[in-house]
Coordinates of C-alpha atoms (C1' of nucleotides) in Angstrom, one line a residue:
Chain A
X592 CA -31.0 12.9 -10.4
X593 CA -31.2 16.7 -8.7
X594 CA -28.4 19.2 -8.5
X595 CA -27.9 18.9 -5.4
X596 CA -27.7 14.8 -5.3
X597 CA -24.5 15.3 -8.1
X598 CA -23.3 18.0 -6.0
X599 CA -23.1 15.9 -2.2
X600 CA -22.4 13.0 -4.1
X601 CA -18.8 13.9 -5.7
X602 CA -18.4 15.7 -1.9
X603 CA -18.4 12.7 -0.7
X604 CA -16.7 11.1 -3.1
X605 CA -13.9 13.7 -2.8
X606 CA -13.5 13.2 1.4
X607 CA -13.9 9.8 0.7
X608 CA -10.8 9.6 -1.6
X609 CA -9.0 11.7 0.9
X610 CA -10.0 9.5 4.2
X611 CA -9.5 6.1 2.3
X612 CA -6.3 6.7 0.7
X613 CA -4.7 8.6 4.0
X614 CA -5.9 5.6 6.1
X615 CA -6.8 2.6 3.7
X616 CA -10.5 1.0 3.8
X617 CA -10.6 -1.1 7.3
X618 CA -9.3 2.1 9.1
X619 CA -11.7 5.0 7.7
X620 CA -14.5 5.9 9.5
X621 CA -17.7 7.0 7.6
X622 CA -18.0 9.7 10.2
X623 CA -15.0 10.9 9.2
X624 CA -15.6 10.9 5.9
X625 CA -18.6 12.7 6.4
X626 CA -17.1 15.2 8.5
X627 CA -14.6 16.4 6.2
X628 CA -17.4 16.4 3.6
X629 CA -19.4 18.8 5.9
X630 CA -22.4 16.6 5.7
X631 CA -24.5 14.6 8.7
X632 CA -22.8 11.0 8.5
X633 CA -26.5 9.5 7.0
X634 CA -26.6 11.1 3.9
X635 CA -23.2 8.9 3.4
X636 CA -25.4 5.9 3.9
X637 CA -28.9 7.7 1.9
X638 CA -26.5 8.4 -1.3
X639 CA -24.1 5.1 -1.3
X640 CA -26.1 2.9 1.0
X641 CA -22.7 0.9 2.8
X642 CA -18.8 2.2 3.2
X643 CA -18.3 -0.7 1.2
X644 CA -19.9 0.7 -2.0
X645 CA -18.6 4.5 -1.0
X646 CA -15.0 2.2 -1.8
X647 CA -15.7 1.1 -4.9
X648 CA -17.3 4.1 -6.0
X649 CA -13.8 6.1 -5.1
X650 CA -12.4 2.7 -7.1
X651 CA -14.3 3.7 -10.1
X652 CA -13.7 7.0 -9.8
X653 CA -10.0 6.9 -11.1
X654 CA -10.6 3.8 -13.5
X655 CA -11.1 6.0 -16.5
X656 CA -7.9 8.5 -15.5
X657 CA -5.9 5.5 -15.6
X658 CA -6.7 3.9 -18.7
X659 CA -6.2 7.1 -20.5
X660 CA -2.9 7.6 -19.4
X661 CA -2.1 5.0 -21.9
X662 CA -3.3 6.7 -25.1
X663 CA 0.2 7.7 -26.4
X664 CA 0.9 4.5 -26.7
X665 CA -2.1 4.2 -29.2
X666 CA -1.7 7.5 -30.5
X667 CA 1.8 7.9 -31.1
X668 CA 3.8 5.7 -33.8
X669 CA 7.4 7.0 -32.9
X670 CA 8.6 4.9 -29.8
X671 CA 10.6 7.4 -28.1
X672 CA 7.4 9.8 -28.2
X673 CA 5.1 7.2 -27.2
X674 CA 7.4 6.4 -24.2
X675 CA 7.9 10.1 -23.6
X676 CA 4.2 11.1 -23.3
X677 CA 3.4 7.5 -21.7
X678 CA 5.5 8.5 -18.6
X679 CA 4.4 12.0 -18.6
X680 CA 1.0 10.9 -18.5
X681 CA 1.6 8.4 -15.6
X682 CA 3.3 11.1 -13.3
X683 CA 0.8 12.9 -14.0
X684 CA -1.8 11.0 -12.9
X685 CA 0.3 10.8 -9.5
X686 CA 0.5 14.5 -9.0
X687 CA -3.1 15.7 -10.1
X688 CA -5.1 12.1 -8.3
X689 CA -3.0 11.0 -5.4
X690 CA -5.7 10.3 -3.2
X691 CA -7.4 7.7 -6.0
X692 CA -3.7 6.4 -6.8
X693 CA -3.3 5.4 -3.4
X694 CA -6.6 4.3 -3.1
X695 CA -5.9 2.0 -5.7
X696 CA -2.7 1.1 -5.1
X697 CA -3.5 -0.1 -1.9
X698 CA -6.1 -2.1 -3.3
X699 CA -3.9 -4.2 -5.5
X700 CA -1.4 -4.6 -2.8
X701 CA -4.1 -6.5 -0.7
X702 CA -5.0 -8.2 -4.3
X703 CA -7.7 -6.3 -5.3
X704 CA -10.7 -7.9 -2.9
X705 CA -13.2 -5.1 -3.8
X706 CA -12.0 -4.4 -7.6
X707 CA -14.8 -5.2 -9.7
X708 CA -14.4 -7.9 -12.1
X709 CA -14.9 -5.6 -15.1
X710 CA -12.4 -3.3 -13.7
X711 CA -9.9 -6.0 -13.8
X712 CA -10.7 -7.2 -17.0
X713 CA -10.5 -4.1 -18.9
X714 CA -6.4 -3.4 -17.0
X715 CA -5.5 -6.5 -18.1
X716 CA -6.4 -6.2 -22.0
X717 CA -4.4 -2.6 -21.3
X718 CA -1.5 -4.5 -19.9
X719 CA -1.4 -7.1 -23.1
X720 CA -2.1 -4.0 -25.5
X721 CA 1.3 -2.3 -23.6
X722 CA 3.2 -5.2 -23.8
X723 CA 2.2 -6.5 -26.9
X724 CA 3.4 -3.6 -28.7
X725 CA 6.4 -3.0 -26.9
X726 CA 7.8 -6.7 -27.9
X727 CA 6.9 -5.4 -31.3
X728 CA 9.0 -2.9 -31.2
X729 CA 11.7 -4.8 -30.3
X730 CA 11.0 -7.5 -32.8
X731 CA 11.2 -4.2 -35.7
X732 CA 14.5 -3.7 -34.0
X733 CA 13.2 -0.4 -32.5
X734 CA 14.4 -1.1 -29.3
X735 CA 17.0 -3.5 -27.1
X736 CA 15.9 -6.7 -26.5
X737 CA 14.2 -6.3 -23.1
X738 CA 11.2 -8.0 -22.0
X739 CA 8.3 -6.0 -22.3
X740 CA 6.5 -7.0 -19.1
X741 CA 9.1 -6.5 -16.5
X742 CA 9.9 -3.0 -18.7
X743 CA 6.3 -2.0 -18.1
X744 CA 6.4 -3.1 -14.6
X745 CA 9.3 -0.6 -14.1
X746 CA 7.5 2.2 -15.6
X747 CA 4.3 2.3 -13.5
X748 CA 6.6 1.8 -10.4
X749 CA 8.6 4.6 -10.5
X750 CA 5.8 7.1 -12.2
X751 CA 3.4 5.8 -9.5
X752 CA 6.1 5.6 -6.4
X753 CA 5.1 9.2 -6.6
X754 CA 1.8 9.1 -5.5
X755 CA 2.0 6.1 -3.4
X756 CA 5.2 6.8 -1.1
X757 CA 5.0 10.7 -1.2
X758 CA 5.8 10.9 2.3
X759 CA 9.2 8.9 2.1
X760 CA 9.5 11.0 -1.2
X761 CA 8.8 14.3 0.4
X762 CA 11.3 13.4 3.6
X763 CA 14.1 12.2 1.3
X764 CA 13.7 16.0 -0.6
X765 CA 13.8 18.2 2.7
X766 CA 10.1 19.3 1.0
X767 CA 6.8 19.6 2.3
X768 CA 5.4 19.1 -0.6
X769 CA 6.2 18.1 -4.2
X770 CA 6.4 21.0 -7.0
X771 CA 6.4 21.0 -10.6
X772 CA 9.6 21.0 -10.6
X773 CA 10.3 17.8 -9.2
X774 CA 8.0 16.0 -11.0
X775 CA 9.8 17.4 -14.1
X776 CA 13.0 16.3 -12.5
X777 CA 11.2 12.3 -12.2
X778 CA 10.2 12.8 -15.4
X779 CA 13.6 13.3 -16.9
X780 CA 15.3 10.5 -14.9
X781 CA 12.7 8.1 -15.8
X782 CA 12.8 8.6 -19.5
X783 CA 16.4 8.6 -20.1
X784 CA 16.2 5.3 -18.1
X785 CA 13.9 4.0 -20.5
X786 CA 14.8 5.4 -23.7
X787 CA 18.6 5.2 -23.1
X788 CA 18.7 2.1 -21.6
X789 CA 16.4 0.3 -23.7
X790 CA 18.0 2.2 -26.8
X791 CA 14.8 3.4 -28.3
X792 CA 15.0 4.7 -31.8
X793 CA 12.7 7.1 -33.2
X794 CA 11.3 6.2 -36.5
X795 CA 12.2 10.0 -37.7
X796 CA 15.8 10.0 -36.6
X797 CA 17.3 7.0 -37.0
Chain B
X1129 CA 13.9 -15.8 28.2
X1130 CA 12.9 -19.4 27.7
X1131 CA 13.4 -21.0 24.6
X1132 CA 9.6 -21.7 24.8
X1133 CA 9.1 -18.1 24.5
X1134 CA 11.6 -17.5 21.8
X1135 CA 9.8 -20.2 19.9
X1136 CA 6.2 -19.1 19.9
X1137 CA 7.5 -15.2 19.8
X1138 CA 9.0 -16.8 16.6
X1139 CA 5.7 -18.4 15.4
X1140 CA 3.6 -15.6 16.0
X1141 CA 6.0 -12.7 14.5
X1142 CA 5.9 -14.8 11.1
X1143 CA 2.0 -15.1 11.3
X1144 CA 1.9 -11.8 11.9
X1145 CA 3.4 -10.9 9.0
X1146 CA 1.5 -12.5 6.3
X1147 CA -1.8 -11.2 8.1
X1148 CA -0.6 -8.2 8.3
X1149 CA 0.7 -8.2 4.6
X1150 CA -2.7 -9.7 3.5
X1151 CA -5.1 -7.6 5.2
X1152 CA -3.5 -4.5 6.6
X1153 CA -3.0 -3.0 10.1
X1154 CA -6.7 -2.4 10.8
X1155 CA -8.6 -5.1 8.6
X1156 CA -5.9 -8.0 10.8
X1157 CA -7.9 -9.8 13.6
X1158 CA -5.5 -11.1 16.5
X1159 CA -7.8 -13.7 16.3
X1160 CA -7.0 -14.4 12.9
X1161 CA -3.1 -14.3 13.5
X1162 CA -3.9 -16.8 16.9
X1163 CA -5.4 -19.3 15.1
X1164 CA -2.4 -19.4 12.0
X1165 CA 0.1 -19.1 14.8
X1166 CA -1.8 -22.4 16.5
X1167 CA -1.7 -20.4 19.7
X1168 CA -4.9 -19.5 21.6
X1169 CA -5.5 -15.9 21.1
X1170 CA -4.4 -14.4 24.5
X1171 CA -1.0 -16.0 24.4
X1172 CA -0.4 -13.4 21.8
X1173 CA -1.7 -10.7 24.5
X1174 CA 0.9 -12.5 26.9
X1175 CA 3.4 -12.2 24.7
X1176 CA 3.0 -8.9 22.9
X1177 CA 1.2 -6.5 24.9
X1178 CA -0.9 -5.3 22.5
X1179 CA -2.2 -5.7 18.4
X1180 CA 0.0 -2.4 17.9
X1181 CA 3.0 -3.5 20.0
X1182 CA 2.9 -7.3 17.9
X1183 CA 2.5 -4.7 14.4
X1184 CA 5.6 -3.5 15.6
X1185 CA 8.0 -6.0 16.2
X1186 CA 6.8 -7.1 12.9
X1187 CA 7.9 -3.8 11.0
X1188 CA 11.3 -4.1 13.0
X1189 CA 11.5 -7.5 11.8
X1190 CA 12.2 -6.1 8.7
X1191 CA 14.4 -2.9 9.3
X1192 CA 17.8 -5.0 9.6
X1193 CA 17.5 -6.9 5.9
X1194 CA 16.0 -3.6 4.4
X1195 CA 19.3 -1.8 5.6
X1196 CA 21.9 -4.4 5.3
X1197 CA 20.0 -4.5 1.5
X1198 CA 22.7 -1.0 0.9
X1199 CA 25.8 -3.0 1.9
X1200 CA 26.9 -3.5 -1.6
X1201 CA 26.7 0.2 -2.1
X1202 CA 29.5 0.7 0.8
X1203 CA 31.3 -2.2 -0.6
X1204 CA 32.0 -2.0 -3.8
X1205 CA 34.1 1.2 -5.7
X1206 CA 32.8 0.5 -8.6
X1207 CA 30.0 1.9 -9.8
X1208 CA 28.8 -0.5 -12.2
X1209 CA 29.2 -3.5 -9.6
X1210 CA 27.7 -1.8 -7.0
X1211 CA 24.9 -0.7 -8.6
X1212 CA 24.5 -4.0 -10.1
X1213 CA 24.7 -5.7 -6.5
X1214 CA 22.5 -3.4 -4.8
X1215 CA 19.6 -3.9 -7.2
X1216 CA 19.6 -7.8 -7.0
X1217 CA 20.0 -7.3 -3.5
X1218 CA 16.7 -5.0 -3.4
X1219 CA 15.0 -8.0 -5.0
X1220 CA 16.3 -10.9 -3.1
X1221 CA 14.6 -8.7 -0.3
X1222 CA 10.9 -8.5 -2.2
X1223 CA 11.5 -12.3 -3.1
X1224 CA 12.3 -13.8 0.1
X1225 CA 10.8 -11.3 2.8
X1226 CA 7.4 -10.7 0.4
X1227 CA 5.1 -10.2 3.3
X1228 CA 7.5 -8.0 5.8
X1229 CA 8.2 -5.9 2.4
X1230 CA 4.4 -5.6 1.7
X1231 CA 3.9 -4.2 5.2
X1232 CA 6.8 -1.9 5.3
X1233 CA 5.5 -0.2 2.2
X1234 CA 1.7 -0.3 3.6
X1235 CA 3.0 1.7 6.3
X1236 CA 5.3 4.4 4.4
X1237 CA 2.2 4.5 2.2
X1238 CA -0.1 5.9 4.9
X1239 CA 2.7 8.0 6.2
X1240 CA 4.8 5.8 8.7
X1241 CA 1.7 6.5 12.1
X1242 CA 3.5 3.4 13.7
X1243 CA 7.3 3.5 12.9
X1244 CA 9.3 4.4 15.4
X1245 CA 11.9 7.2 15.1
X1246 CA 14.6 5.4 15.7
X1247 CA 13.9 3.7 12.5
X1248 CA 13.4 6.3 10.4
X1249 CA 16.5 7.8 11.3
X1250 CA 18.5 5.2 9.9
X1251 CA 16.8 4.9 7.1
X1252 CA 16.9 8.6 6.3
X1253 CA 20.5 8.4 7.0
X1254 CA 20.7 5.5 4.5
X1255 CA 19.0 7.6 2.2
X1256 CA 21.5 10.4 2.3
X1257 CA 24.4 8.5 1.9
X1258 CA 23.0 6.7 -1.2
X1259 CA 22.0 9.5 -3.2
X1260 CA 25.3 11.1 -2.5
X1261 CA 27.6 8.2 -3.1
X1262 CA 25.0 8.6 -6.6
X1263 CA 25.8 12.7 -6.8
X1264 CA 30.1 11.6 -6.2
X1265 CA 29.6 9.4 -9.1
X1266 CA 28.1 12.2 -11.5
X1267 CA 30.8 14.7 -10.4
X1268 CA 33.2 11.9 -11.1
X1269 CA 31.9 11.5 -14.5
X1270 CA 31.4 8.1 -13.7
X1271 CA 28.3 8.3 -14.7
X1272 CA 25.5 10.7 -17.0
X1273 CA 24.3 13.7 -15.1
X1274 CA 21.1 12.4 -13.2
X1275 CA 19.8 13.4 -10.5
X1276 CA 20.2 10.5 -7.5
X1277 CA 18.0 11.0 -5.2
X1278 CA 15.3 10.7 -8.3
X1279 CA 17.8 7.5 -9.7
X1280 CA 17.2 5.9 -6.0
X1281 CA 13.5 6.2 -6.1
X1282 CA 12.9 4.8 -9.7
X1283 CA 15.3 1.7 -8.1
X1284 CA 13.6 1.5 -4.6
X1285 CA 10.4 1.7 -6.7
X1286 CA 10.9 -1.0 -9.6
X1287 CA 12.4 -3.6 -7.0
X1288 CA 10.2 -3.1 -4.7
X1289 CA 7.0 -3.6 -6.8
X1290 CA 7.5 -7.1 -7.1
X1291 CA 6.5 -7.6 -3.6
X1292 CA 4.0 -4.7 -3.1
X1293 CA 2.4 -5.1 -6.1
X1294 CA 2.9 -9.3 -7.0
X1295 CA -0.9 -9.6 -7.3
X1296 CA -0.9 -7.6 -10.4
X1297 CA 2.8 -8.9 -11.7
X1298 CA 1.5 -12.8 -11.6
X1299 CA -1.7 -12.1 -13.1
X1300 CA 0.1 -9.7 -15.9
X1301 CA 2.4 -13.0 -16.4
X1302 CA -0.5 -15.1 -16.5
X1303 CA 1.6 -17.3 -13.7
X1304 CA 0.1 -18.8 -10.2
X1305 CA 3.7 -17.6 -8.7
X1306 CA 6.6 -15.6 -9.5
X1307 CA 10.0 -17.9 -9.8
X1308 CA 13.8 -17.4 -9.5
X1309 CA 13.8 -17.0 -13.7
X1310 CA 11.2 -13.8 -13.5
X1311 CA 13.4 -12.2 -10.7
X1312 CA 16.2 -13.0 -12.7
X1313 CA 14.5 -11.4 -15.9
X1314 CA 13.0 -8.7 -13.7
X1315 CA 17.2 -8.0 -12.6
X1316 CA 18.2 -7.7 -16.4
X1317 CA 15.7 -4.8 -17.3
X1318 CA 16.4 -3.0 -13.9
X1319 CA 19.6 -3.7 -14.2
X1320 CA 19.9 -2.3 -18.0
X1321 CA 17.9 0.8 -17.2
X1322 CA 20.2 2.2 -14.6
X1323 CA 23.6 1.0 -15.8
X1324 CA 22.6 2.2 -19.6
X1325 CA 20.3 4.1 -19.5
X1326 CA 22.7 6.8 -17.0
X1327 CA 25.9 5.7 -18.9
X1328 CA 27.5 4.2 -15.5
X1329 CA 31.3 3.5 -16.3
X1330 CA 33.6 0.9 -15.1
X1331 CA 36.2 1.3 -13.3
X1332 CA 38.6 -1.1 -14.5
X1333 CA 37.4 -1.6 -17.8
X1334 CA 36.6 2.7 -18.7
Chain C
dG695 C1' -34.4 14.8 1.2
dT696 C1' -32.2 15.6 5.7
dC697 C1' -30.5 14.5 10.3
dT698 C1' -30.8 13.1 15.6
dA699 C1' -30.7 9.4 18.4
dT700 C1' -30.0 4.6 18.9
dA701 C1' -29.3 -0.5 17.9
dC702 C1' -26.2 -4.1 17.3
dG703 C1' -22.2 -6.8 16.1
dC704 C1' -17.5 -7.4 16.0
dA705 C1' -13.0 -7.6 17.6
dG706 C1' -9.4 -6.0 21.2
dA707 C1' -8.4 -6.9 25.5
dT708 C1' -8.5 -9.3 30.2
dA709 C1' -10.1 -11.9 34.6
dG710 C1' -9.2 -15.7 36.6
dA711 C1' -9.1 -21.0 36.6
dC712 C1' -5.6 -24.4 35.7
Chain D
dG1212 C1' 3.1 -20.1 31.6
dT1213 C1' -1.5 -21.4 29.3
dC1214 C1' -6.2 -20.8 27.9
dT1215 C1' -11.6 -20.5 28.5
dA1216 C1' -15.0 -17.4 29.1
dT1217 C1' -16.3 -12.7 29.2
dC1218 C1' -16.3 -7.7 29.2
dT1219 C1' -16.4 -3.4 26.7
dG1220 C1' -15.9 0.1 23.4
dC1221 C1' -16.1 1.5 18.8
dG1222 C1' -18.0 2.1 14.4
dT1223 C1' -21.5 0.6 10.8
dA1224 C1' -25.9 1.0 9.9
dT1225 C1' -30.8 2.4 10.6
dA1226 C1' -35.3 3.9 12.7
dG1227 C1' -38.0 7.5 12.7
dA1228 C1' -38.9 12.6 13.4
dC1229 C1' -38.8 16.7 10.6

DNA sequence: GTCTATACGCAGATAGAC
DNA sequence: GTCTATCTGCGTATAGAC
């Protein structure tokens, strides 16, 4: 594995990202992906050998992002500062990978035809992990009754609407782009949803 | 306009829309939407004009309930009820217009190439008028102090996940479908985030 | 390892018979 | 108004020179 494979390889990987997630996976070009990589549209096909495995590569690529983002939940024992970091986490992932999110986004909206098995396996033991612990919460009468599933479901929505509808985002704001500041601004609405309207205690405070 | 016409225009728009929904713009094969139609495939040509042309009449097909979805919001003075009504009314629209909804939000995703301005007009229009029937409320202290057009994409975003993104909802509910009880669930916790978790007040009951 | 030039198949579109 | 048969262009993939 030479320098200067590793080197091309995440070039491509970062056009690809770019290309796939601006026009999804039946409407990119390799050429244009290679293009925008400044590289001779074969070397696409020498490193990856098909578009298709290109995809899943760019797939892959965000797979360990994403199942980091829910750490706090593991880390943190308090419930308001595991639902605190959680969602800071998520928007985060939309502001600092929104090429991958939408990559991936658009790949479970179509039901996830490329998504390799393993993939799905290990975001669905994360999704009964999340759950799991936040019915135990409620059950310890940290929280509201609410259903853990649909309260989940909620959360990655609106963290990842922000990566995934941008542009309706963006035009809504009058902005060109999104700044830090608006992402702090999400991040504030979305917690008091949660932690207000689910009535989260913190084990410190009462 | 015979009524033949009307009737296979008819047939085709709603095969149209689950290719569409299914596949994407580019991935969809006329061929494919032909042969769930029953039609032959240039009758769709007659018809239509072209694969963009058909991709539009679909995405129109869907402007009038996505806007009508706000009525409640002109309707009702009180906060509490109309927030209330417009969130079930959000997900009647992902429950019973699940592939329209799917390629609505395939298309804002990828920045709206194909919708016409006339379109998005309205629904920018929509948009103002939401967030600052939202921004009347907070300066009526009718409700906490958060920001709406941030409140209105947390709402658009958790309603509208249960079409976009029912692969991954079934499979996280370990169900083959989703029924009327998980959109009623699905209402509760939506429901409980915005009208507690933002304080929303009453206005016959303070 | 790199890149120019080319093969080949698929799918959008249509000509023209009925 | 309907449909069979066909054209054509575009884009993935590769052969083969360097």
């Amino acid at each position: 594995m030479s320098r200067i494979r590793v080197k091309n390889e995440e070039k491509i990987i970062r056009a690809a990202s770019r290309i796939f997630a601006e026009n999804g996976y039946a409407a990119t070009k390799t050429a244009d992906i290679a293009e925008l990589a400044q590289l001779p549209k074969p070397n696409i096909y020498y490193y990856f050998g098909s578009k298709e495995k290109l995809y899943r590569a760019v797939l892959e690529s965000v797979t360990e992002p994403l199942l980091a983002a829910s750490a706090p939940f593991i880390e943190y024992r308090d419930p308001v500062k595991a639902l605190t970091a959680y969602i800071k986490a998520k928007l985060l992932i939309s502001r600092d990978y929104p090429y991958a999110s939408k990559v991936f986004a658009s790949e479970i909206m179509h039901g996830a035809p490329h998504l390799p098995e393993d993939i799905i396996a290990r975001l669905s033991e994360q999704t009964r992990t999340l759950s799991a612990k936040l019915n135990d919460w409620v059950g310890q009468g940290l929280m509201a009754p609410v259903n853990g599933h649909h309260l989940l479901f909620a959360i990655w929505a609106s963290t990842q609407t922000y990566a995934d509808f941008n542009w309706q985002i963006t035009m809504a704001l009058g902005k060109e782009e999104l700044d830090d500041g608006d992402f702090d601004q999400a991040a504030e609405v979305i917690t008091r949803l949660v932690i207000d309207g689910c009535r989260v205690k913190s084990l410190t405070e009462g």
